[in-house]
Amino acid sequence: MIRFVLIQEYSNNKNYKTDDSELKGRVPMESRALYYSEIERINRKELEELQLRKLRATLQILYEKNPYFGRKLRQAQVKPSDINKLEDIAKIPFTTKDDLRINYPIGLLNVGIEKVVRFHVSSGTTGDPTVVAYTESDVDKWSELNARCLNMMGVKRGDIIQIAYGYGLFTGGLGIHYGAERLGAAIVPSSAGNTKRQIKLMKDMHATVLACTPSYALYLAEAAIQEGLNPKEDLSLRVGVFGAEPWSESVRKRLINQLCPEPYDIYGLSELCGPGVAAECPLKNGLHVWADHFIPEVIDPKTGEVLGPGEEGELVFTTIDKEAMPLLRYRTRDVSCLDIEPCACGRTHPRISRIKGRDDDMLKIRGVNVFPSQIEYVLERMEELGDQYQIILTKSGPLDDLKVKVEVKSSAVSDKPWDMVELKKKVESEIYSVLNLHVEVDLVEPGSLPRSEGKAKRVVDLRRST
Ligand code: DLL
């Protein structure tokens, strides 16, 4: 049973009318909750006891009933009775994407097919895609987690939320949809794409919340401006629910300046459920992981050793409340670090820092490790540059090489070729100062690089064709 903790009472408008003026000035019509569920501020000791209980129960089920995990655990000589404290989790072998691939499509299913009510499928860049299954209870819990996230961002009944994440095999659209529905917000399920229609809907429906990838949000802002709108004045957006790809503080600033005052980060992956694994609270100081459902760890990707709070490494999650497809110590490849300090928002669930990238995204260029996010960091800070860029990977003899194409803002475009040469040099030298690597930069015209309606494709790999 969910208990609401009330911080504010809003007037209950009994004379409900559905004309346009009401949509425009739509005010919250019900009480607003600071916490969606009391469990968000459970005492840390109780949280850890709960995690241990749920971990042992999950392990017991997998050990006894799941042929694949049962065998893996026996091979590693780990029995459920070996897990007596949370740190014992380190004894459990990791699960990787390869385990999911070997078991494609539903070899890891932990319940009879008659209990499954849904599959989602995430597209793999190589090999088979991965299939994730949900029981009714899994969908129910997933909905609650997304409701917690949205509520934490201040979304409430009375809000109009336009969900421009893809609906379908991708978990983004439906996951956020369930959360919004739980909260009782009014949903415009626009799905991804059809940018002109998105803008018209946002404007005509006076959407107060937009959920989509941050790169698509930037594109929507740009496209709205091109249509002669001032998105900050002509749209009614208050909250952004942005995730599914890495983004940075400078993108947040751009989104605040161009689109909506409160852009929040939301994280998740299909293998665990989809969106709703973690999200930012209003303090925006990391993303709270819902630790009554997932045990987060950060490991050294090379050695597998568990790292301490504040140490950067690969995020690993164990699901402790899933029925259809529980996962033990799943290696996400996402780079982040854990913060277990209490948060001033009152939530006791640990936080992860914003995802820096994936460790399999890391490029090795002339001996230097490069994360695409480091290049983005430089480009976003230069006010002459637009939001769109591409990192082009090529081969130079036996070695990998990279080049950056970036759009110049219309206001910075100059007829004098010399200005552009100077700007190119400036960008190259800024990249050098961060990476210690000479990278060739191509400045291109505004609007010339492809836009994405979902996850942005920033790295173009031409290594096979060069
Ligand atoms: O992207 C689920 C999702 C949908 C999350 C909508 C948030 C909003 P997948 O397609 O399985 O699921 O991709 C998961 O996307 O391992 C990260 O690499 C990346 N990712 C997801 N959220 C974030 C985020 C969805 N907030 C993969 N920041 C993950 C950075 C993110 N990367």
Coordinates of C-alpha atoms and ligand atoms in Angstrom, one line a residue:
M1 CA 0.0 0.0 0.0
I2 CA 1.5 3.3 -1.0
R3 CA 1.4 6.1 1.5
F4 CA 1.8 9.7 0.3
V5 CA 3.7 12.2 2.3
L6 CA 2.0 15.5 1.7
I7 CA 4.0 18.7 1.6
Q8 CA 1.5 21.0 0.0
E9 CA -2.2 21.0 -0.6
Y10 CA -3.5 22.4 -3.9
S11 CA -7.0 23.6 -4.3
N12 CA -9.4 21.0 -5.7
N13 CA -11.1 22.5 -8.7
K14 CA -14.6 21.1 -8.6
N15 CA -15.8 23.1 -11.6
Y16 CA -13.8 21.1 -14.1
K17 CA -13.9 22.4 -17.6
T18 CA -11.9 21.1 -20.5
D19 CA -11.6 24.1 -22.7
D20 CA -8.3 25.4 -24.0
S21 CA -7.9 28.1 -21.3
E22 CA -8.0 25.4 -18.7
L23 CA -5.3 23.4 -20.5
K24 CA -3.1 26.5 -20.7
G25 CA -3.4 27.5 -17.1
R26 CA -3.7 23.9 -15.9
V27 CA -2.9 23.8 -12.2
P28 CA -2.4 20.7 -10.0
M29 CA -5.8 19.6 -8.9
E30 CA -4.8 17.1 -6.2
S31 CA -2.5 16.9 -3.3
R32 CA 1.1 16.7 -4.3
A33 CA 3.4 14.2 -2.6
L34 CA 7.1 14.9 -1.9
Y35 CA 7.8 11.1 -1.7
Y36 CA 5.8 8.7 -3.8
S37 CA 6.5 5.9 -1.3
E38 CA 7.7 5.9 2.3
I39 CA 10.4 3.4 1.2
E40 CA 12.2 6.2 -0.5
R41 CA 13.4 7.4 2.9
I42 CA 13.7 4.1 4.7
N43 CA 16.4 4.0 7.3
R44 CA 19.7 2.9 5.7
K45 CA 20.2 -0.1 8.1
E46 CA 16.7 -1.3 7.3
L47 CA 17.3 -0.9 3.6
E48 CA 20.5 -3.0 3.8
E49 CA 18.6 -5.7 5.8
L50 CA 15.9 -5.7 3.2
Q51 CA 18.4 -6.0 0.4
L52 CA 20.2 -8.9 2.1
R53 CA 16.9 -10.7 2.6
K54 CA 15.8 -10.2 -1.0
L55 CA 19.2 -11.1 -2.4
R56 CA 19.2 -14.4 -0.6
A57 CA 15.7 -15.1 -1.7
T58 CA 16.6 -14.4 -5.4
L59 CA 19.8 -16.5 -5.1
Q60 CA 17.8 -19.4 -3.6
I61 CA 15.3 -19.4 -6.5
L62 CA 18.0 -19.2 -9.1
Y63 CA 20.2 -21.8 -7.4
E64 CA 17.3 -24.3 -7.3
K65 CA 15.2 -23.5 -10.3
N66 CA 17.3 -21.8 -13.0
P67 CA 19.4 -24.3 -14.9
Y68 CA 21.8 -21.7 -16.3
F69 CA 22.4 -19.6 -13.1
G70 CA 22.2 -22.8 -11.0
R71 CA 25.1 -24.2 -13.0
K72 CA 27.1 -21.0 -12.9
L73 CA 26.7 -20.7 -9.1
R74 CA 27.7 -24.3 -8.6
Q75 CA 30.7 -23.9 -10.8
A76 CA 31.7 -20.9 -8.8
Q77 CA 31.0 -22.9 -5.6
V78 CA 28.6 -20.3 -4.2
K79 CA 25.5 -21.5 -2.3
P80 CA 22.8 -19.1 -1.0
S81 CA 23.9 -19.9 2.5
D82 CA 27.3 -18.3 1.7
I83 CA 25.6 -14.9 1.5
N84 CA 25.5 -13.7 5.1
K85 CA 26.2 -10.0 4.6
L86 CA 25.8 -7.7 1.7
E87 CA 29.5 -7.6 0.9
D88 CA 29.3 -11.4 0.2
I89 CA 27.7 -10.4 -3.1
A90 CA 31.3 -10.2 -4.4
K91 CA 31.4 -14.0 -4.3
I92 CA 28.6 -14.3 -6.9
P93 CA 29.9 -14.5 -10.5
F94 CA 29.1 -11.7 -12.9
T95 CA 26.4 -11.9 -15.6
T96 CA 27.3 -10.2 -19.0
K97 CA 25.6 -9.4 -22.2
D98 CA 27.1 -12.7 -23.5
D99 CA 25.1 -14.7 -21.0
L100 CA 22.0 -13.1 -22.4
R101 CA 23.2 -13.8 -26.0
I102 CA 24.0 -17.4 -25.3
N103 CA 20.5 -17.8 -23.9
Y104 CA 18.8 -15.9 -26.7
P105 CA 15.9 -15.5 -26.9
I106 CA 14.4 -16.7 -23.6
G107 CA 16.8 -19.2 -22.1
L108 CA 17.1 -17.2 -18.9
L109 CA 13.4 -17.2 -18.2
N110 CA 12.8 -18.0 -14.6
V111 CA 9.0 -18.6 -14.8
G112 CA 6.7 -20.6 -17.0
I113 CA 5.7 -18.8 -20.2
E114 CA 2.1 -18.6 -18.9
K115 CA 3.3 -16.1 -16.3
V116 CA 4.9 -13.8 -18.9
V117 CA 2.9 -10.8 -20.0
R118 CA 5.5 -8.9 -22.0
F119 CA 8.7 -9.0 -23.9
H120 CA 10.9 -6.1 -24.7
V121 CA 13.9 -6.4 -27.1
S122 CA 17.0 -4.2 -27.1
S123 CA 18.8 -4.0 -30.4
G124 CA 22.4 -5.2 -30.1
T125 CA 25.0 -3.5 -32.2
T126 CA 26.6 -6.9 -32.7
G127 CA 25.1 -10.4 -32.7
D128 CA 21.7 -11.2 -31.5
P129 CA 19.5 -8.6 -29.7
T130 CA 18.6 -9.2 -26.1
V131 CA 15.1 -10.2 -25.0
V132 CA 13.7 -9.2 -21.6
A133 CA 10.6 -10.7 -20.1
Y134 CA 8.1 -9.4 -17.5
T135 CA 5.5 -11.0 -15.4
E136 CA 2.5 -9.0 -14.3
S137 CA 4.2 -8.2 -11.0
D138 CA 7.4 -7.1 -12.9
V139 CA 5.3 -4.6 -14.9
D140 CA 3.6 -3.4 -11.8
K141 CA 6.9 -2.8 -10.0
W142 CA 8.4 -1.1 -13.1
S143 CA 5.4 1.2 -13.1
E144 CA 5.9 2.1 -9.5
L145 CA 9.6 2.8 -10.0
N146 CA 8.8 5.2 -12.8
A147 CA 6.1 6.8 -10.8
R148 CA 8.7 7.4 -8.0
C149 CA 11.1 9.0 -10.5
L150 CA 8.5 11.3 -12.1
N151 CA 7.1 12.3 -8.7
M152 CA 10.7 13.0 -7.5
M153 CA 11.0 15.4 -10.5
G154 CA 7.8 17.2 -9.4
V155 CA 5.5 15.6 -12.0
K156 CA 1.9 15.2 -10.7
R157 CA -1.7 14.9 -11.5
G158 CA -2.7 17.9 -13.5
D159 CA 0.5 17.8 -15.5
I160 CA 0.4 17.1 -19.3
I161 CA 3.3 14.8 -20.2
Q162 CA 4.3 14.4 -23.8
I163 CA 6.2 11.1 -24.1
A164 CA 8.4 11.3 -27.1
Y165 CA 10.5 8.2 -26.3
G166 CA 9.8 5.4 -28.8
Y167 CA 6.9 3.1 -27.9
G168 CA 7.5 -0.5 -28.9
L169 CA 10.3 -2.9 -28.4
F170 CA 12.3 -0.1 -26.8
T171 CA 11.4 0.3 -23.1
G172 CA 11.5 4.1 -23.0
G173 CA 8.0 5.0 -24.1
L174 CA 6.0 2.4 -22.2
G175 CA 8.2 2.6 -19.1
I176 CA 7.6 6.3 -18.6
H177 CA 4.0 5.9 -19.7
Y178 CA 3.3 3.5 -16.9
G179 CA 4.9 5.8 -14.3
A180 CA 2.9 8.8 -15.5
E181 CA -0.3 6.8 -15.6
R182 CA 0.3 5.7 -12.0
L183 CA 0.7 9.3 -11.0
G184 CA -2.5 10.3 -12.8
A185 CA -0.7 12.8 -15.1
A186 CA -2.4 13.4 -18.5
I187 CA -0.3 11.6 -21.2
V188 CA 0.2 12.6 -24.8
P189 CA 1.8 9.4 -26.1
S190 CA 3.4 10.9 -29.1
S191 CA 6.3 8.4 -29.4
A192 CA 9.5 9.4 -31.1
G193 CA 9.8 11.1 -34.5
N194 CA 7.6 13.4 -36.6
T195 CA 9.2 16.5 -35.2
K196 CA 6.8 19.1 -36.6
R197 CA 3.9 17.2 -35.1
Q198 CA 5.7 17.0 -31.8
I199 CA 6.1 20.7 -31.6
K200 CA 2.5 21.4 -32.6
L201 CA 1.2 18.9 -30.0
M202 CA 3.4 20.4 -27.3
K203 CA 2.2 23.9 -28.1
D204 CA -1.5 23.1 -28.6
M205 CA -1.8 20.7 -25.7
H206 CA 0.2 23.0 -23.4
A207 CA 2.4 20.1 -22.4
T208 CA 4.1 20.8 -19.1
V209 CA 6.4 17.8 -19.1
L210 CA 8.5 16.4 -22.0
A211 CA 10.1 13.0 -21.9
C212 CA 12.6 12.1 -24.6
T213 CA 16.3 11.7 -25.1
P214 CA 18.3 14.9 -24.4
S215 CA 19.6 15.0 -27.9
Y216 CA 16.1 14.9 -29.3
A217 CA 15.1 17.6 -26.8
L218 CA 17.8 19.9 -28.2
Y219 CA 16.6 19.1 -31.7
L220 CA 13.0 19.9 -30.8
A221 CA 14.1 23.2 -29.4
E222 CA 16.1 24.0 -32.5
A223 CA 13.3 22.9 -34.8
A224 CA 10.8 25.0 -32.8
I225 CA 13.0 28.1 -33.2
Q226 CA 13.2 27.4 -36.9
E227 CA 9.5 27.5 -37.0
G228 CA 9.5 30.9 -35.6
L229 CA 8.6 30.0 -32.0
N230 CA 10.3 31.0 -28.8
P231 CA 10.0 27.6 -27.0
K232 CA 10.5 29.2 -23.6
E233 CA 7.5 31.5 -24.2
D234 CA 5.3 29.7 -26.7
L235 CA 5.5 26.3 -25.0
S236 CA 4.5 25.6 -21.4
L237 CA 7.2 23.0 -20.5
R238 CA 8.3 22.9 -16.9
V239 CA 10.0 19.5 -16.5
G240 CA 12.2 17.4 -18.8
V241 CA 12.5 13.7 -18.3
F242 CA 15.7 13.1 -20.2
G243 CA 17.7 9.9 -20.4
A244 CA 18.6 6.8 -22.4
E245 CA 22.0 8.3 -23.4
P246 CA 24.8 10.2 -21.7
W247 CA 24.4 14.0 -21.4
S248 CA 26.2 16.7 -19.4
E249 CA 25.7 19.8 -17.3
S250 CA 26.3 22.0 -20.3
V251 CA 23.5 20.3 -22.2
R252 CA 21.4 20.8 -19.1
K253 CA 22.2 24.6 -19.3
R254 CA 21.3 24.7 -23.0
L255 CA 18.0 22.9 -22.3
I256 CA 17.2 25.3 -19.5
N257 CA 18.0 28.3 -21.8
Q258 CA 16.1 27.0 -24.7
L259 CA 13.4 24.7 -23.6
C260 CA 12.4 24.0 -20.0
P261 CA 13.5 25.2 -16.6
E262 CA 13.8 21.8 -14.9
P263 CA 15.6 19.1 -17.0
Y264 CA 16.1 15.9 -15.0
D265 CA 18.2 12.8 -15.8
I266 CA 16.7 9.4 -15.7
Y267 CA 18.6 6.2 -16.1
G268 CA 17.8 2.6 -16.9
L269 CA 18.5 -0.4 -19.1
S270 CA 16.2 -3.0 -20.7
E271 CA 18.0 -5.8 -19.0
L272 CA 16.9 -4.5 -15.6
C273 CA 13.4 -3.2 -16.6
G274 CA 14.0 -0.1 -18.8
P275 CA 13.8 3.5 -17.5
G276 CA 13.2 4.0 -13.8
V277 CA 16.3 2.3 -12.3
A278 CA 17.6 5.6 -11.1
A279 CA 16.8 9.3 -11.4
E280 CA 17.7 12.7 -10.1
C281 CA 16.0 14.4 -7.2
P282 CA 15.5 18.2 -7.2
L283 CA 19.0 18.6 -5.8
K284 CA 20.4 17.1 -9.0
N285 CA 23.5 15.8 -7.2
G286 CA 23.6 12.3 -8.7
L287 CA 20.8 9.8 -9.5
H288 CA 19.1 7.9 -6.7
V289 CA 19.1 4.1 -7.5
W290 CA 16.0 2.3 -6.2
A291 CA 18.0 0.1 -4.0
D292 CA 15.0 -1.9 -2.7
H293 CA 14.9 -3.4 -6.2
F294 CA 18.5 -3.2 -7.4
I295 CA 21.8 -3.6 -5.6
P296 CA 24.3 -1.3 -7.4
E297 CA 28.1 -1.9 -7.3
V298 CA 31.0 -0.3 -9.1
I299 CA 33.8 -2.5 -10.2
D300 CA 37.2 -2.2 -11.9
P301 CA 36.3 -3.4 -15.4
K302 CA 39.7 -5.0 -15.8
T303 CA 40.0 -7.0 -12.5
G304 CA 36.4 -7.2 -11.5
E305 CA 37.3 -5.9 -8.0
V306 CA 34.6 -4.0 -6.2
L307 CA 35.5 -0.3 -5.9
G308 CA 34.6 2.0 -3.0
P309 CA 32.3 5.0 -3.0
G310 CA 33.6 7.8 -5.2
E311 CA 35.8 5.5 -7.3
E312 CA 35.0 5.5 -10.9
G313 CA 34.4 2.2 -12.7
E314 CA 31.8 0.0 -14.3
L315 CA 28.3 -0.1 -12.9
V316 CA 27.0 -3.6 -11.9
F317 CA 23.4 -4.3 -10.8
T318 CA 21.7 -7.3 -9.1
T319 CA 18.0 -7.4 -9.4
I320 CA 16.4 -8.5 -6.1
D321 CA 12.7 -8.1 -6.9
K322 CA 12.2 -9.5 -10.4
E323 CA 10.3 -12.6 -11.3
A324 CA 10.6 -13.3 -15.0
M325 CA 14.3 -12.7 -15.5
P326 CA 16.3 -11.8 -12.4
L327 CA 20.0 -11.0 -13.1
L328 CA 22.9 -11.5 -10.8
R329 CA 25.7 -8.9 -10.8
Y330 CA 24.9 -7.7 -14.4
R331 CA 27.8 -5.8 -15.9
T332 CA 26.3 -2.7 -17.6
R333 CA 29.5 -1.4 -19.2
D334 CA 28.3 2.1 -18.0
V335 CA 31.0 4.2 -16.3
S336 CA 29.9 6.0 -13.1
C337 CA 30.7 6.0 -9.4
L338 CA 28.6 5.5 -6.2
D339 CA 27.8 8.0 -3.6
I340 CA 26.4 6.6 -0.4
E341 CA 26.3 9.9 1.6
P342 CA 22.8 10.8 2.8
C343 CA 21.0 13.2 0.4
A344 CA 19.5 16.4 1.7
C345 CA 16.2 15.5 -0.2
G346 CA 15.6 12.9 2.6
R347 CA 15.9 9.9 0.3
T348 CA 18.3 7.2 1.7
H349 CA 18.8 5.3 -1.6
P350 CA 22.4 5.6 -2.8
R351 CA 23.2 7.8 -5.8
I352 CA 25.3 7.1 -8.9
S353 CA 27.0 10.0 -10.7
R354 CA 25.8 10.8 -14.2
I355 CA 26.9 8.2 -16.7
K356 CA 30.2 9.3 -18.3
G357 CA 29.8 6.8 -21.2
R358 CA 30.3 3.1 -21.7
D359 CA 33.6 1.4 -21.1
D360 CA 33.2 -0.3 -24.5
D361 CA 32.8 3.2 -26.0
M362 CA 36.3 4.0 -25.0
L363 CA 38.6 4.6 -28.0
K364 CA 42.3 4.0 -28.0
I365 CA 43.8 6.7 -30.3
R366 CA 47.6 6.8 -30.7
G367 CA 48.0 5.3 -27.3
V368 CA 45.5 7.7 -25.6
N369 CA 42.3 6.5 -24.0
V370 CA 39.5 8.7 -25.3
F371 CA 35.8 8.8 -24.2
P372 CA 33.4 10.5 -26.7
S373 CA 32.1 12.4 -23.7
Q374 CA 35.4 14.1 -23.2
I375 CA 35.2 15.5 -26.7
E376 CA 31.6 16.5 -26.1
Y377 CA 32.7 18.3 -22.9
V378 CA 35.0 20.6 -24.9
L379 CA 32.6 21.3 -27.8
E380 CA 29.7 22.1 -25.5
R381 CA 31.7 24.8 -23.7
M382 CA 32.4 26.8 -26.9
E383 CA 29.7 29.3 -27.6
E384 CA 30.5 29.5 -31.3
L385 CA 29.6 25.8 -31.8
G386 CA 26.1 24.3 -32.2
D387 CA 24.8 21.2 -30.5
Q388 CA 25.5 18.7 -33.3
Y389 CA 28.8 16.9 -33.8
Q390 CA 30.1 13.6 -35.0
I391 CA 33.3 11.7 -34.1
I392 CA 34.5 9.9 -37.2
L393 CA 36.7 6.9 -36.6
T394 CA 39.1 5.9 -39.4
K395 CA 42.2 3.8 -39.8
S396 CA 45.5 5.3 -40.5
G397 CA 47.8 2.3 -41.4
P398 CA 47.5 -0.1 -38.5
L399 CA 46.3 2.6 -36.1
D400 CA 42.9 4.0 -35.3
D401 CA 42.5 7.7 -35.9
L402 CA 39.7 10.1 -35.3
K403 CA 38.3 13.4 -36.6
V404 CA 35.6 15.6 -35.3
K405 CA 32.9 17.3 -37.4
V406 CA 31.0 20.0 -35.6
E407 CA 28.4 22.5 -36.6
V408 CA 29.1 26.2 -36.1
K409 CA 26.2 28.3 -34.8
S410 CA 24.6 30.6 -37.4
S411 CA 25.6 33.6 -35.4
A412 CA 29.3 32.5 -35.5
V413 CA 29.4 31.8 -39.3
S414 CA 31.6 34.4 -41.0
D415 CA 32.3 35.1 -44.7
K416 CA 35.9 35.7 -43.9
P417 CA 37.6 32.3 -44.3
W418 CA 40.3 33.5 -41.9
D419 CA 37.8 33.6 -39.0
M420 CA 36.8 30.0 -39.6
V421 CA 40.5 28.9 -39.7
E422 CA 41.0 30.6 -36.4
L423 CA 38.0 29.0 -34.9
K424 CA 39.1 25.6 -36.1
K425 CA 42.5 26.1 -34.5
K426 CA 40.8 27.2 -31.3
V427 CA 38.6 24.0 -31.2
E428 CA 41.6 21.8 -31.9
S429 CA 43.7 23.4 -29.2
E430 CA 40.8 23.1 -26.7
I431 CA 40.5 19.4 -27.5
Y432 CA 44.3 19.0 -27.1
S433 CA 44.2 20.7 -23.7
V434 CA 41.7 18.0 -22.4
L435 CA 42.9 14.9 -24.2
N436 CA 46.6 15.7 -24.9
L437 CA 45.9 14.5 -28.4
H438 CA 45.9 16.3 -31.7
V439 CA 42.5 15.8 -33.3
E440 CA 41.5 17.2 -36.7
V441 CA 38.3 19.3 -36.6
D442 CA 36.0 20.0 -39.5
L443 CA 33.7 23.0 -39.0
V444 CA 30.4 22.4 -40.9
E445 CA 27.4 24.5 -41.6
P446 CA 24.5 24.8 -39.2
G447 CA 21.9 22.1 -39.9
S448 CA 24.2 19.9 -42.0
L449 CA 24.7 17.0 -39.7
P450 CA 22.0 14.3 -39.2
R451 CA 19.6 14.8 -36.3
S452 CA 18.3 11.9 -34.2
E453 CA 14.8 11.3 -32.9
G454 CA 16.0 8.7 -30.3
K455 CA 19.5 8.0 -29.0
A456 CA 22.0 10.2 -30.9
K457 CA 24.7 8.4 -32.9
R458 CA 27.7 10.5 -32.2
V459 CA 30.5 8.0 -33.3
V460 CA 30.6 7.1 -36.9
D461 CA 33.0 4.1 -37.4
L462 CA 34.6 4.0 -40.8
R463 CA 37.4 1.8 -39.8
R464 CA 36.3 -1.2 -41.9
S465 CA 35.9 0.9 -45.0
T466 CA 39.2 2.8 -44.7
Ligands
DLL1 O1 17.8 3.4 -22.7 C1 16.2 2.7 -21.0 C2 15.8 4.1 -20.8 C3 14.8 4.7 -21.6 C4 16.5 4.9 -19.9 C5 14.4 6.0 -21.4 C6 16.1 6.2 -19.7 C7 15.1 6.8 -20.4 P1 18.5 0.5 -23.3 O2 18.0 0.8 -24.7 O3 18.6 -0.9 -22.9 O4 17.5 1.1 -22.3 O5 19.9 1.2 -23.1 C8 20.5 1.2 -21.9 O6 21.5 3.3 -22.3 O7 23.2 0.9 -20.4 C9 23.3 3.3 -20.8 O8 24.4 3.0 -21.6 C10 22.4 4.2 -21.7 N1 21.6 5.1 -20.8 C11 20.3 4.9 -20.3 N2 20.0 6.0 -19.5 C12 21.1 6.8 -19.5 C13 21.3 8.0 -18.8 C14 17.2 2.5 -22.1 N3 20.4 8.7 -18.1 C15 21.8 2.0 -22.0 N4 22.6 8.5 -19.0 C16 22.5 2.1 -20.7 C17 23.5 7.9 -19.7 C18 22.1 6.2 -20.3 N5 23.3 6.8 -20.4

